[in-house]
């Protein structure tokens, strides 16, 4: 493993510990007008942001600092117009979409969600000071955006990005284990990882963290801190099947049974958007866009199947990805991803 890869992995682990203070982005909150109904909008304008640790296996930049994915999307609370960021507010809105949004009975459905309040748990420490006053989680905004992209006949490529962003936003905002992790001291964090070898032979920090979580779970007895770290890593990286299999041991060690329903709802919600992203990728494979190679699409298809606990389909997609043209670094990932298809089995009773 290269020096860069080892450093990225170490930064990734440190990110989990210092995420509230060491990785702040810069930006400000501004007031804008909705281009459809002229309702006042509170929006985040980012000047810079940190994304420590490189990319996750599904090609999304991993969260660190004021991650753009969860602070930039915009949703009007009055007419429910949705868009990617403040930079797209100045783009013309199709008349067809305006008419639909202003109609007495809108064709767009707002999913149920728990509103974000200024001091609530859904405002992560890693975005402190850069969350706008919008009360909808980012995944809700992407859901409405995807509906509107479909309504106006936009490309599967854009619809895929909205669905994939929504899945990631669920991971980042609907992770009930984060409050336990942020309460840990450096000493507790280090102790939870004591004896865990996180070195691997490829530059894939996210896979290294997943591997570390699995190694923690091989312990015959889990401490509370070990359970928090392992569960947080699996949830943050979308390793849903692993988390489901290991959850009885994790929640027993943490001692907070009420977390079970929250985790189950979070997993089910992410899978909704993973399924939508997968459908878009399958559509794109019928007529690949210029922006992305077919091999990359097959790789993404493998990732979504893997996260949806469909191992046979995932292996087939990874194999097809390797038959096509891929950057060298992605070839290494595609060869290694099948390793992650093995599920952590619960250890012996404690």
mmCIF file of C-alpha atoms in Angstrom:
data_model
loop_
_atom_site.group_PDB
_atom_site.id
_atom_site.type_symbol
_atom_site.label_atom_id
_atom_site.label_comp_id
_atom_site.label_asym_id
_atom_site.label_seq_id
_atom_site.Cartn_x
_atom_site.Cartn_y
_atom_site.Cartn_z
ATOM 1 C CA UNK A 1 0.000 0.000 0.000
ATOM 2 C CA UNK A 2 1.413 3.396 -0.932
ATOM 3 C CA UNK A 3 2.307 6.085 1.581
ATOM 4 C CA UNK A 4 -0.557 8.155 0.199
ATOM 5 C CA UNK A 5 -2.990 5.333 0.830
ATOM 6 C CA UNK A 6 -1.809 4.792 4.407
ATOM 7 C CA UNK A 7 -2.017 8.506 5.141
ATOM 8 C CA UNK A 8 -5.506 8.685 3.629
ATOM 9 C CA UNK A 9 -6.639 5.803 5.803
ATOM 10 C CA UNK A 10 -5.210 7.353 8.965
ATOM 11 C CA UNK A 11 -6.796 10.688 8.090
ATOM 12 C CA UNK A 12 -10.050 8.865 7.523
ATOM 13 C CA UNK A 13 -10.013 7.382 11.006
ATOM 14 C CA UNK A 14 -8.937 10.680 12.517
ATOM 15 C CA UNK A 15 -11.809 12.333 10.641
ATOM 16 C CA UNK A 16 -14.260 10.292 12.661
ATOM 17 C CA UNK A 17 -12.698 11.621 15.840
ATOM 18 C CA UNK A 18 -11.967 15.241 14.991
ATOM 19 C CA UNK A 19 -14.766 15.748 12.527
ATOM 20 C CA UNK A 20 -16.407 18.516 14.550
ATOM 21 C CA UNK A 21 -13.434 20.840 14.645
ATOM 22 C CA UNK A 22 -10.596 19.874 12.339
ATOM 23 C CA UNK A 23 -12.340 19.778 8.997
ATOM 24 C CA UNK A 24 -14.432 22.899 8.838
ATOM 25 C CA UNK A 25 -15.331 24.301 5.457
ATOM 26 C CA UNK A 26 -15.826 27.972 4.736
ATOM 27 C CA UNK A 27 -18.985 29.601 3.526
ATOM 28 C CA UNK A 28 -22.018 31.537 4.662
ATOM 29 C CA UNK A 29 -25.785 31.434 4.846
ATOM 30 C CA UNK A 30 -27.638 33.791 2.515
ATOM 31 C CA UNK A 31 -31.241 34.680 1.739
ATOM 32 C CA UNK A 32 -32.476 34.151 -1.812
ATOM 33 C CA UNK A 33 -35.826 34.064 -3.573
ATOM 34 C CA UNK A 34 -37.461 30.962 -4.979
ATOM 35 C CA UNK A 35 -37.455 31.333 -8.797
ATOM 36 C CA UNK A 36 -40.940 29.801 -8.950
ATOM 37 C CA UNK A 37 -43.015 31.370 -6.156
ATOM 38 C CA UNK A 38 -40.587 34.039 -4.836
ATOM 39 C CA UNK A 39 -40.722 32.615 -1.315
ATOM 40 C CA UNK A 40 -37.681 33.531 0.788
ATOM 41 C CA UNK A 41 -35.025 30.802 0.794
ATOM 42 C CA UNK A 42 -32.215 30.200 3.266
ATOM 43 C CA UNK A 43 -29.287 28.760 1.311
ATOM 44 C CA UNK A 44 -25.716 27.673 1.992
ATOM 45 C CA UNK A 45 -22.979 29.203 -0.148
ATOM 46 C CA UNK A 46 -19.724 27.259 0.165
ATOM 47 C CA UNK A 47 -16.395 28.904 -0.551
ATOM 48 C CA UNK A 48 -14.373 25.779 0.243
ATOM 49 C CA UNK A 49 -14.834 22.408 1.878
ATOM 50 C CA UNK A 50 -12.725 19.477 2.987
ATOM 51 C CA UNK A 51 -13.405 15.922 1.900
ATOM 52 C CA UNK A 52 -10.854 13.887 3.806
ATOM 53 C CA UNK A 53 -9.987 10.302 3.014
ATOM 54 C CA UNK A 54 -10.565 10.155 -0.734
ATOM 55 C CA UNK A 55 -13.498 8.361 -2.323
ATOM 56 C CA UNK A 56 -15.738 5.604 -1.072
ATOM 57 C CA UNK A 57 -16.090 2.399 -3.107
ATOM 58 C CA UNK A 58 -19.235 3.745 -4.766
ATOM 59 C CA UNK A 59 -17.268 6.707 -6.194
ATOM 60 C CA UNK A 60 -18.740 9.336 -3.889
ATOM 61 C CA UNK A 61 -16.391 11.613 -1.979
ATOM 62 C CA UNK A 62 -16.463 10.598 1.652
ATOM 63 C CA UNK A 63 -17.828 13.008 4.203
ATOM 64 C CA UNK A 64 -15.449 15.362 5.915
ATOM 65 C CA UNK A 65 -15.788 18.999 6.826
ATOM 66 C CA UNK A 66 -18.802 20.811 5.405
ATOM 67 C CA UNK A 67 -19.624 18.151 2.856
ATOM 68 C CA UNK A 68 -21.395 19.859 -0.053
ATOM 69 C CA UNK A 69 -23.780 16.974 -0.600
ATOM 70 C CA UNK A 70 -25.684 17.615 2.624
ATOM 71 C CA UNK A 71 -25.624 21.405 2.883
ATOM 72 C CA UNK A 72 -25.969 22.650 -0.696
ATOM 73 C CA UNK A 73 -29.261 21.234 -2.073
ATOM 74 C CA UNK A 74 -32.239 23.587 -1.875
ATOM 75 C CA UNK A 75 -35.958 22.972 -1.385
ATOM 76 C CA UNK A 76 -38.605 25.673 -1.252
ATOM 77 C CA UNK A 77 -40.898 24.969 1.690
ATOM 78 C CA UNK A 78 -43.844 26.656 -0.041
ATOM 79 C CA UNK A 79 -43.983 25.349 -3.631
ATOM 80 C CA UNK A 80 -41.447 22.501 -3.196
ATOM 81 C CA UNK A 81 -39.186 23.568 -6.044
ATOM 82 C CA UNK A 82 -35.871 21.726 -5.630
ATOM 83 C CA UNK A 83 -32.433 22.309 -7.083
ATOM 84 C CA UNK A 84 -28.817 21.243 -6.644
ATOM 85 C CA UNK A 85 -27.274 24.361 -5.103
ATOM 86 C CA UNK A 86 -27.331 28.149 -5.022
ATOM 87 C CA UNK A 87 -25.474 28.267 -8.346
ATOM 88 C CA UNK A 88 -28.414 26.617 -10.104
ATOM 89 C CA UNK A 89 -30.993 29.070 -8.734
ATOM 90 C CA UNK A 90 -30.221 31.453 -11.586
ATOM 91 C CA UNK A 91 -30.935 28.868 -14.272
ATOM 92 C CA UNK A 92 -34.311 29.194 -16.036
ATOM 93 C CA UNK A 93 -37.068 26.957 -14.671
ATOM 94 C CA UNK A 94 -39.083 25.145 -17.378
ATOM 95 C CA UNK A 95 -42.589 26.566 -17.693
ATOM 96 C CA UNK A 96 -44.029 23.062 -17.480
ATOM 97 C CA UNK A 97 -42.418 22.621 -14.070
ATOM 98 C CA UNK A 98 -43.501 26.061 -12.849
ATOM 99 C CA UNK A 99 -47.097 25.336 -13.770
ATOM 100 C CA UNK A 100 -47.029 21.994 -11.970
ATOM 101 C CA UNK A 101 -45.451 23.442 -8.833
ATOM 102 C CA UNK A 102 -47.976 26.263 -8.625
ATOM 103 C CA UNK A 103 -50.980 24.050 -9.336
ATOM 104 C CA UNK A 104 -53.504 23.497 -6.566
ATOM 105 C CA UNK A 105 -52.736 19.774 -6.665
ATOM 106 C CA UNK A 106 -49.034 19.282 -7.300
ATOM 107 C CA UNK A 107 -47.897 15.997 -8.902
ATOM 108 C CA UNK A 108 -44.902 15.879 -6.569
ATOM 109 C CA UNK A 109 -44.969 13.973 -3.292
ATOM 110 C CA UNK A 110 -42.987 15.190 -0.297
ATOM 111 C CA UNK A 111 -41.720 12.161 1.658
ATOM 112 C CA UNK A 112 -42.331 12.041 5.384
ATOM 113 C CA UNK A 113 -39.407 13.297 7.432
ATOM 114 C CA UNK A 114 -38.430 14.560 10.858
ATOM 115 C CA UNK A 115 -37.785 18.327 10.572
ATOM 116 C CA UNK A 116 -34.296 19.551 11.368
ATOM 117 C CA UNK A 117 -34.215 22.029 14.244
ATOM 118 C CA UNK A 118 -31.281 24.371 15.011
ATOM 119 C CA UNK A 119 -29.960 22.352 17.951
ATOM 120 C CA UNK A 120 -31.301 18.949 16.940
ATOM 121 C CA UNK A 121 -29.325 15.717 16.461
ATOM 122 C CA UNK A 122 -29.759 15.763 12.678
ATOM 123 C CA UNK A 123 -27.406 18.728 12.386
ATOM 124 C CA UNK A 124 -24.032 17.004 12.315
ATOM 125 C CA UNK A 125 -21.032 18.637 14.026
ATOM 126 C CA UNK A 126 -19.169 18.423 10.727
ATOM 127 C CA UNK A 127 -21.498 21.024 9.177
ATOM 128 C CA UNK A 128 -21.822 23.311 12.185
ATOM 129 C CA UNK A 129 -22.256 26.893 11.078
ATOM 130 C CA UNK A 130 -22.918 25.970 7.454
ATOM 131 C CA UNK A 131 -26.401 24.491 7.701
ATOM 132 C CA UNK A 132 -29.002 26.812 6.234
ATOM 133 C CA UNK A 133 -32.344 27.321 7.970
ATOM 134 C CA UNK A 134 -33.991 24.703 5.759
ATOM 135 C CA UNK A 135 -35.799 22.162 7.912
ATOM 136 C CA UNK A 136 -35.825 19.289 5.417
ATOM 137 C CA UNK A 137 -32.947 16.777 5.417
ATOM 138 C CA UNK A 138 -30.882 16.719 2.226
ATOM 139 C CA UNK A 139 -32.309 13.355 1.151
ATOM 140 C CA UNK A 140 -35.788 14.898 1.022
ATOM 141 C CA UNK A 141 -34.510 17.699 -1.203
ATOM 142 C CA UNK A 142 -32.869 15.194 -3.564
ATOM 143 C CA UNK A 143 -36.052 13.124 -3.626
ATOM 144 C CA UNK A 144 -38.070 16.128 -4.831
ATOM 145 C CA UNK A 145 -35.308 17.045 -7.265
ATOM 146 C CA UNK A 146 -35.373 13.542 -8.758
ATOM 147 C CA UNK A 147 -39.156 13.717 -9.152
ATOM 148 C CA UNK A 148 -38.888 17.046 -10.947
ATOM 149 C CA UNK A 149 -36.047 15.868 -13.192
ATOM 150 C CA UNK A 150 -38.214 12.940 -14.241
ATOM 151 C CA UNK A 151 -41.236 15.209 -14.769
ATOM 152 C CA UNK A 152 -39.313 17.467 -17.141
ATOM 153 C CA UNK A 153 -37.744 14.558 -19.023
ATOM 154 C CA UNK A 154 -34.174 15.139 -17.898
ATOM 155 C CA UNK A 155 -31.488 12.547 -18.544
ATOM 156 C CA UNK A 156 -31.035 9.344 -16.585
ATOM 157 C CA UNK A 157 -27.555 10.637 -15.758
ATOM 158 C CA UNK A 158 -28.972 13.552 -13.757
ATOM 159 C CA UNK A 159 -31.656 11.371 -12.171
ATOM 160 C CA UNK A 160 -28.985 8.866 -11.172
ATOM 161 C CA UNK A 161 -26.966 11.590 -9.442
ATOM 162 C CA UNK A 162 -29.998 12.781 -7.489
ATOM 163 C CA UNK A 163 -30.862 9.248 -6.339
ATOM 164 C CA UNK A 164 -27.263 8.435 -5.416
ATOM 165 C CA UNK A 165 -26.936 11.703 -3.500
ATOM 166 C CA UNK A 166 -30.153 10.889 -1.641
ATOM 167 C CA UNK A 167 -28.778 7.504 -0.572
ATOM 168 C CA UNK A 168 -25.608 9.168 0.680
ATOM 169 C CA UNK A 169 -27.549 11.880 2.479
ATOM 170 C CA UNK A 170 -29.492 9.195 4.344
ATOM 171 C CA UNK A 171 -26.223 7.597 5.470
ATOM 172 C CA UNK A 172 -24.831 10.878 6.705
ATOM 173 C CA UNK A 173 -27.908 12.346 8.377
ATOM 174 C CA UNK A 174 -29.854 9.306 9.535
ATOM 175 C CA UNK A 175 -27.065 7.590 11.480
ATOM 176 C CA UNK A 176 -28.159 7.313 15.119
ATOM 177 C CA UNK A 177 -24.708 6.059 16.145
ATOM 178 C CA UNK A 178 -22.997 9.350 15.363
ATOM 179 C CA UNK A 179 -24.028 10.974 18.646
ATOM 180 C CA UNK A 180 -22.287 8.158 20.559
ATOM 181 C CA UNK A 181 -19.139 8.437 18.453
ATOM 182 C CA UNK A 182 -18.885 12.200 18.895
ATOM 183 C CA UNK A 183 -19.084 11.737 22.672
ATOM 184 C CA UNK A 184 -16.014 9.481 22.719
ATOM 185 C CA UNK A 185 -12.634 10.734 23.868
ATOM 186 C CA UNK A 186 -9.462 10.204 21.860
ATOM 187 C CA UNK A 187 -8.376 7.582 24.385
ATOM 188 C CA UNK A 188 -11.652 5.681 24.039
ATOM 189 C CA UNK A 189 -11.406 5.790 20.264
ATOM 190 C CA UNK A 190 -7.826 4.530 20.258
ATOM 191 C CA UNK A 191 -8.697 1.762 22.709
ATOM 192 C CA UNK A 192 -11.561 0.595 20.492
ATOM 193 C CA UNK A 193 -9.107 0.207 17.605
ATOM 194 C CA UNK A 194 -6.323 -1.323 19.693
ATOM 195 C CA UNK A 195 -4.814 -4.342 17.980
ATOM 196 C CA UNK A 196 -6.687 -3.737 14.717
ATOM 197 C CA UNK A 197 -4.439 -3.866 11.645
ATOM 198 C CA UNK A 198 -5.941 -1.488 9.091
ATOM 199 C CA UNK A 199 -3.268 -1.866 6.438
ATOM 200 C CA UNK A 200 -4.389 -3.293 3.107
ATOM 201 C CA UNK A 201 -2.774 -3.647 -0.280
ATOM 202 C CA UNK A 202 -4.847 -1.081 -2.164
ATOM 203 C CA UNK A 203 -5.548 2.625 -1.932
ATOM 204 C CA UNK A 204 -9.169 2.367 -0.843
ATOM 205 C CA UNK A 205 -9.580 4.083 2.559
ATOM 206 C CA UNK A 206 -13.273 3.252 2.805
ATOM 207 C CA UNK A 207 -12.616 -0.445 2.226
ATOM 208 C CA UNK A 208 -9.904 -0.261 4.896
ATOM 209 C CA UNK A 209 -12.396 1.156 7.375
ATOM 210 C CA UNK A 210 -14.951 -1.514 6.498
ATOM 211 C CA UNK A 211 -12.248 -4.126 7.016
ATOM 212 C CA UNK A 212 -11.413 -2.617 10.413
ATOM 213 C CA UNK A 213 -15.071 -2.725 11.466
ATOM 214 C CA UNK A 214 -15.248 -6.393 10.533
ATOM 215 C CA UNK A 215 -12.089 -7.142 12.495
ATOM 216 C CA UNK A 216 -13.513 -5.401 15.563
ATOM 217 C CA UNK A 217 -16.607 -7.579 15.289
ATOM 218 C CA UNK A 218 -14.496 -10.736 15.344
ATOM 219 C CA UNK A 219 -13.810 -10.117 19.028
ATOM 220 C CA UNK A 220 -15.552 -12.657 21.238
ATOM 221 C CA UNK A 221 -16.772 -9.853 23.495
ATOM 222 C CA UNK A 222 -17.461 -6.298 22.373
ATOM 223 C CA UNK A 223 -16.993 -3.245 24.546
ATOM 224 C CA UNK A 224 -19.451 -0.402 24.137
ATOM 225 C CA UNK A 225 -16.843 1.739 22.392
ATOM 226 C CA UNK A 226 -15.906 -1.056 19.987
ATOM 227 C CA UNK A 227 -19.564 -1.564 19.147
ATOM 228 C CA UNK A 228 -20.055 2.152 18.507
ATOM 229 C CA UNK A 229 -17.012 2.431 16.224
ATOM 230 C CA UNK A 230 -17.786 -0.741 14.260
ATOM 231 C CA UNK A 231 -21.461 0.104 13.879
ATOM 232 C CA UNK A 232 -20.741 3.691 12.900
ATOM 233 C CA UNK A 233 -18.231 2.642 10.236
ATOM 234 C CA UNK A 234 -20.569 0.078 8.707
ATOM 235 C CA UNK A 235 -23.481 2.527 8.675
ATOM 236 C CA UNK A 236 -21.426 5.441 7.342
ATOM 237 C CA UNK A 237 -20.137 3.356 4.440
ATOM 238 C CA UNK A 238 -23.508 1.831 3.617
ATOM 239 C CA UNK A 239 -22.531 -1.733 4.517
ATOM 240 C CA UNK A 240 -26.125 -2.516 5.292
ATOM 241 C CA UNK A 241 -26.097 -6.315 5.239
ATOM 242 C CA UNK A 242 -23.068 -6.455 7.535
ATOM 243 C CA UNK A 243 -24.722 -4.059 9.944
ATOM 244 C CA UNK A 244 -27.961 -6.053 9.997
ATOM 245 C CA UNK A 245 -26.105 -9.296 10.714
ATOM 246 C CA UNK A 246 -23.966 -7.808 13.470
ATOM 247 C CA UNK A 247 -26.607 -5.532 14.967
ATOM 248 C CA UNK A 248 -27.809 -7.829 17.802
ATOM 249 C CA UNK A 249 -24.270 -7.873 19.232
ATOM 250 C CA UNK A 250 -23.723 -4.164 18.602
ATOM 251 C CA UNK A 251 -26.895 -2.972 20.303
ATOM 252 C CA UNK A 252 -26.374 -5.365 23.222
ATOM 253 C CA UNK A 253 -22.911 -3.914 23.833
ATOM 254 C CA UNK A 254 -24.141 -0.325 23.531
ATOM 255 C CA UNK A 255 -27.121 -1.006 25.782
ATOM 256 C CA UNK A 256 -29.568 1.268 23.946
ATOM 257 C CA UNK A 257 -32.296 -0.979 22.542
ATOM 258 C CA UNK A 258 -34.268 1.995 21.206
ATOM 259 C CA UNK A 259 -31.582 2.378 18.536
ATOM 260 C CA UNK A 260 -32.813 -0.753 16.770
ATOM 261 C CA UNK A 261 -35.914 0.776 15.197
ATOM 262 C CA UNK A 262 -33.958 3.880 14.160
ATOM 263 C CA UNK A 263 -31.270 1.822 12.444
ATOM 264 C CA UNK A 264 -33.848 -0.381 10.723
ATOM 265 C CA UNK A 265 -35.703 2.651 9.360
ATOM 266 C CA UNK A 266 -32.446 4.229 8.221
ATOM 267 C CA UNK A 267 -31.384 1.080 6.355
ATOM 268 C CA UNK A 268 -34.786 0.685 4.691
ATOM 269 C CA UNK A 269 -34.755 4.327 3.587
ATOM 270 C CA UNK A 270 -31.284 4.114 2.075
ATOM 271 C CA UNK A 271 -32.259 0.990 0.154
ATOM 272 C CA UNK A 272 -35.132 2.877 -1.450
ATOM 273 C CA UNK A 273 -32.679 5.313 -3.032
ATOM 274 C CA UNK A 274 -30.101 2.637 -3.812
ATOM 275 C CA UNK A 275 -32.797 0.876 -5.810
ATOM 276 C CA UNK A 276 -33.641 4.070 -7.677
ATOM 277 C CA UNK A 277 -29.973 4.745 -8.423
ATOM 278 C CA UNK A 278 -29.571 1.179 -9.694
ATOM 279 C CA UNK A 279 -32.564 1.576 -12.015
ATOM 280 C CA UNK A 280 -30.990 4.711 -13.488
ATOM 281 C CA UNK A 281 -27.648 2.946 -14.021
ATOM 282 C CA UNK A 282 -29.395 0.088 -15.823
ATOM 283 C CA UNK A 283 -31.109 2.657 -18.033
ATOM 284 C CA UNK A 284 -27.784 4.360 -18.716
ATOM 285 C CA UNK A 285 -26.196 1.063 -19.773
ATOM 286 C CA UNK A 286 -28.699 0.866 -22.633
ATOM 287 C CA UNK A 287 -27.314 4.120 -24.028
ATOM 288 C CA UNK A 288 -24.162 5.172 -22.121
ATOM 289 C CA UNK A 289 -23.638 8.953 -21.894
ATOM 290 C CA UNK A 290 -20.404 10.594 -22.952
ATOM 291 C CA UNK A 291 -19.628 11.583 -19.359
ATOM 292 C CA UNK A 292 -18.927 8.034 -18.180
ATOM 293 C CA UNK A 293 -17.495 4.798 -19.572
ATOM 294 C CA UNK A 294 -19.695 1.668 -19.676
ATOM 295 C CA UNK A 295 -17.148 -0.118 -17.476
ATOM 296 C CA UNK A 296 -17.679 2.471 -14.756
ATOM 297 C CA UNK A 297 -21.446 2.015 -15.013
ATOM 298 C CA UNK A 298 -21.063 -1.749 -14.587
ATOM 299 C CA UNK A 299 -18.876 -1.084 -11.559
ATOM 300 C CA UNK A 300 -21.537 1.172 -10.046
ATOM 301 C CA UNK A 301 -24.172 -1.447 -10.809
ATOM 302 C CA UNK A 302 -22.072 -3.936 -8.857
ATOM 303 C CA UNK A 303 -21.848 -1.564 -5.916
ATOM 304 C CA UNK A 304 -25.584 -1.012 -5.758
ATOM 305 C CA UNK A 305 -26.326 -4.731 -6.018
ATOM 306 C CA UNK A 306 -23.794 -5.390 -3.261
ATOM 307 C CA UNK A 307 -25.364 -2.834 -0.954
ATOM 308 C CA UNK A 308 -28.808 -4.245 -1.722
ATOM 309 C CA UNK A 309 -27.555 -7.697 -0.631
ATOM 310 C CA UNK A 310 -27.659 -9.183 -4.136
ATOM 311 C CA UNK A 311 -24.222 -10.874 -4.272
ATOM 312 C CA UNK A 312 -24.679 -12.893 -7.474
ATOM 313 C CA UNK A 313 -25.742 -9.816 -9.442
ATOM 314 C CA UNK A 314 -22.906 -7.811 -7.876
ATOM 315 C CA UNK A 315 -20.239 -10.331 -8.907
ATOM 316 C CA UNK A 316 -21.592 -10.413 -12.458
ATOM 317 C CA UNK A 317 -21.507 -6.609 -12.679
ATOM 318 C CA UNK A 318 -17.944 -6.393 -11.320
ATOM 319 C CA UNK A 319 -16.840 -8.994 -13.883
ATOM 320 C CA UNK A 320 -18.412 -6.983 -16.715
ATOM 321 C CA UNK A 321 -16.738 -3.843 -15.404
ATOM 322 C CA UNK A 322 -13.349 -5.528 -15.653
ATOM 323 C CA UNK A 323 -14.103 -6.542 -19.250
ATOM 324 C CA UNK A 324 -14.501 -2.881 -20.202
ATOM 325 C CA UNK A 325 -12.263 0.157 -20.013
ATOM 326 C CA UNK A 326 -11.507 1.325 -16.492
ATOM 327 C CA UNK A 327 -8.893 3.634 -14.986
ATOM 328 C CA UNK A 328 -6.119 1.603 -13.357
ATOM 329 C CA UNK A 329 -7.135 2.613 -9.840
ATOM 330 C CA UNK A 330 -10.727 1.521 -10.465
ATOM 331 C CA UNK A 331 -9.569 -1.818 -11.868
ATOM 332 C CA UNK A 332 -7.946 -2.499 -8.522
ATOM 333 C CA UNK A 333 -11.148 -1.595 -6.716
ATOM 334 C CA UNK A 334 -13.296 -3.744 -9.014
ATOM 335 C CA UNK A 335 -11.017 -6.705 -8.360
ATOM 336 C CA UNK A 336 -11.165 -6.165 -4.617
ATOM 337 C CA UNK A 337 -14.825 -5.310 -4.086
ATOM 338 C CA UNK A 338 -16.041 -8.940 -4.164
ATOM 339 C CA UNK A 339 -14.117 -9.354 -0.892
ATOM 340 C CA UNK A 340 -16.736 -7.126 0.726
ATOM 341 C CA UNK A 341 -19.555 -9.454 -0.316
ATOM 342 C CA UNK A 342 -18.837 -11.764 2.603
ATOM 343 C CA UNK A 343 -21.084 -10.903 5.515
ATOM 344 C CA UNK A 344 -19.949 -10.627 9.126
ATOM 345 C CA UNK A 345 -21.561 -13.461 11.036
ATOM 346 C CA UNK A 346 -22.489 -12.843 14.664
ATOM 347 C CA UNK A 347 -19.806 -14.003 17.077
ATOM 348 C CA UNK A 348 -20.349 -16.300 20.034
ATOM 349 C CA UNK A 349 -22.876 -15.269 22.683
ATOM 350 C CA UNK A 350 -21.430 -12.888 25.243
#
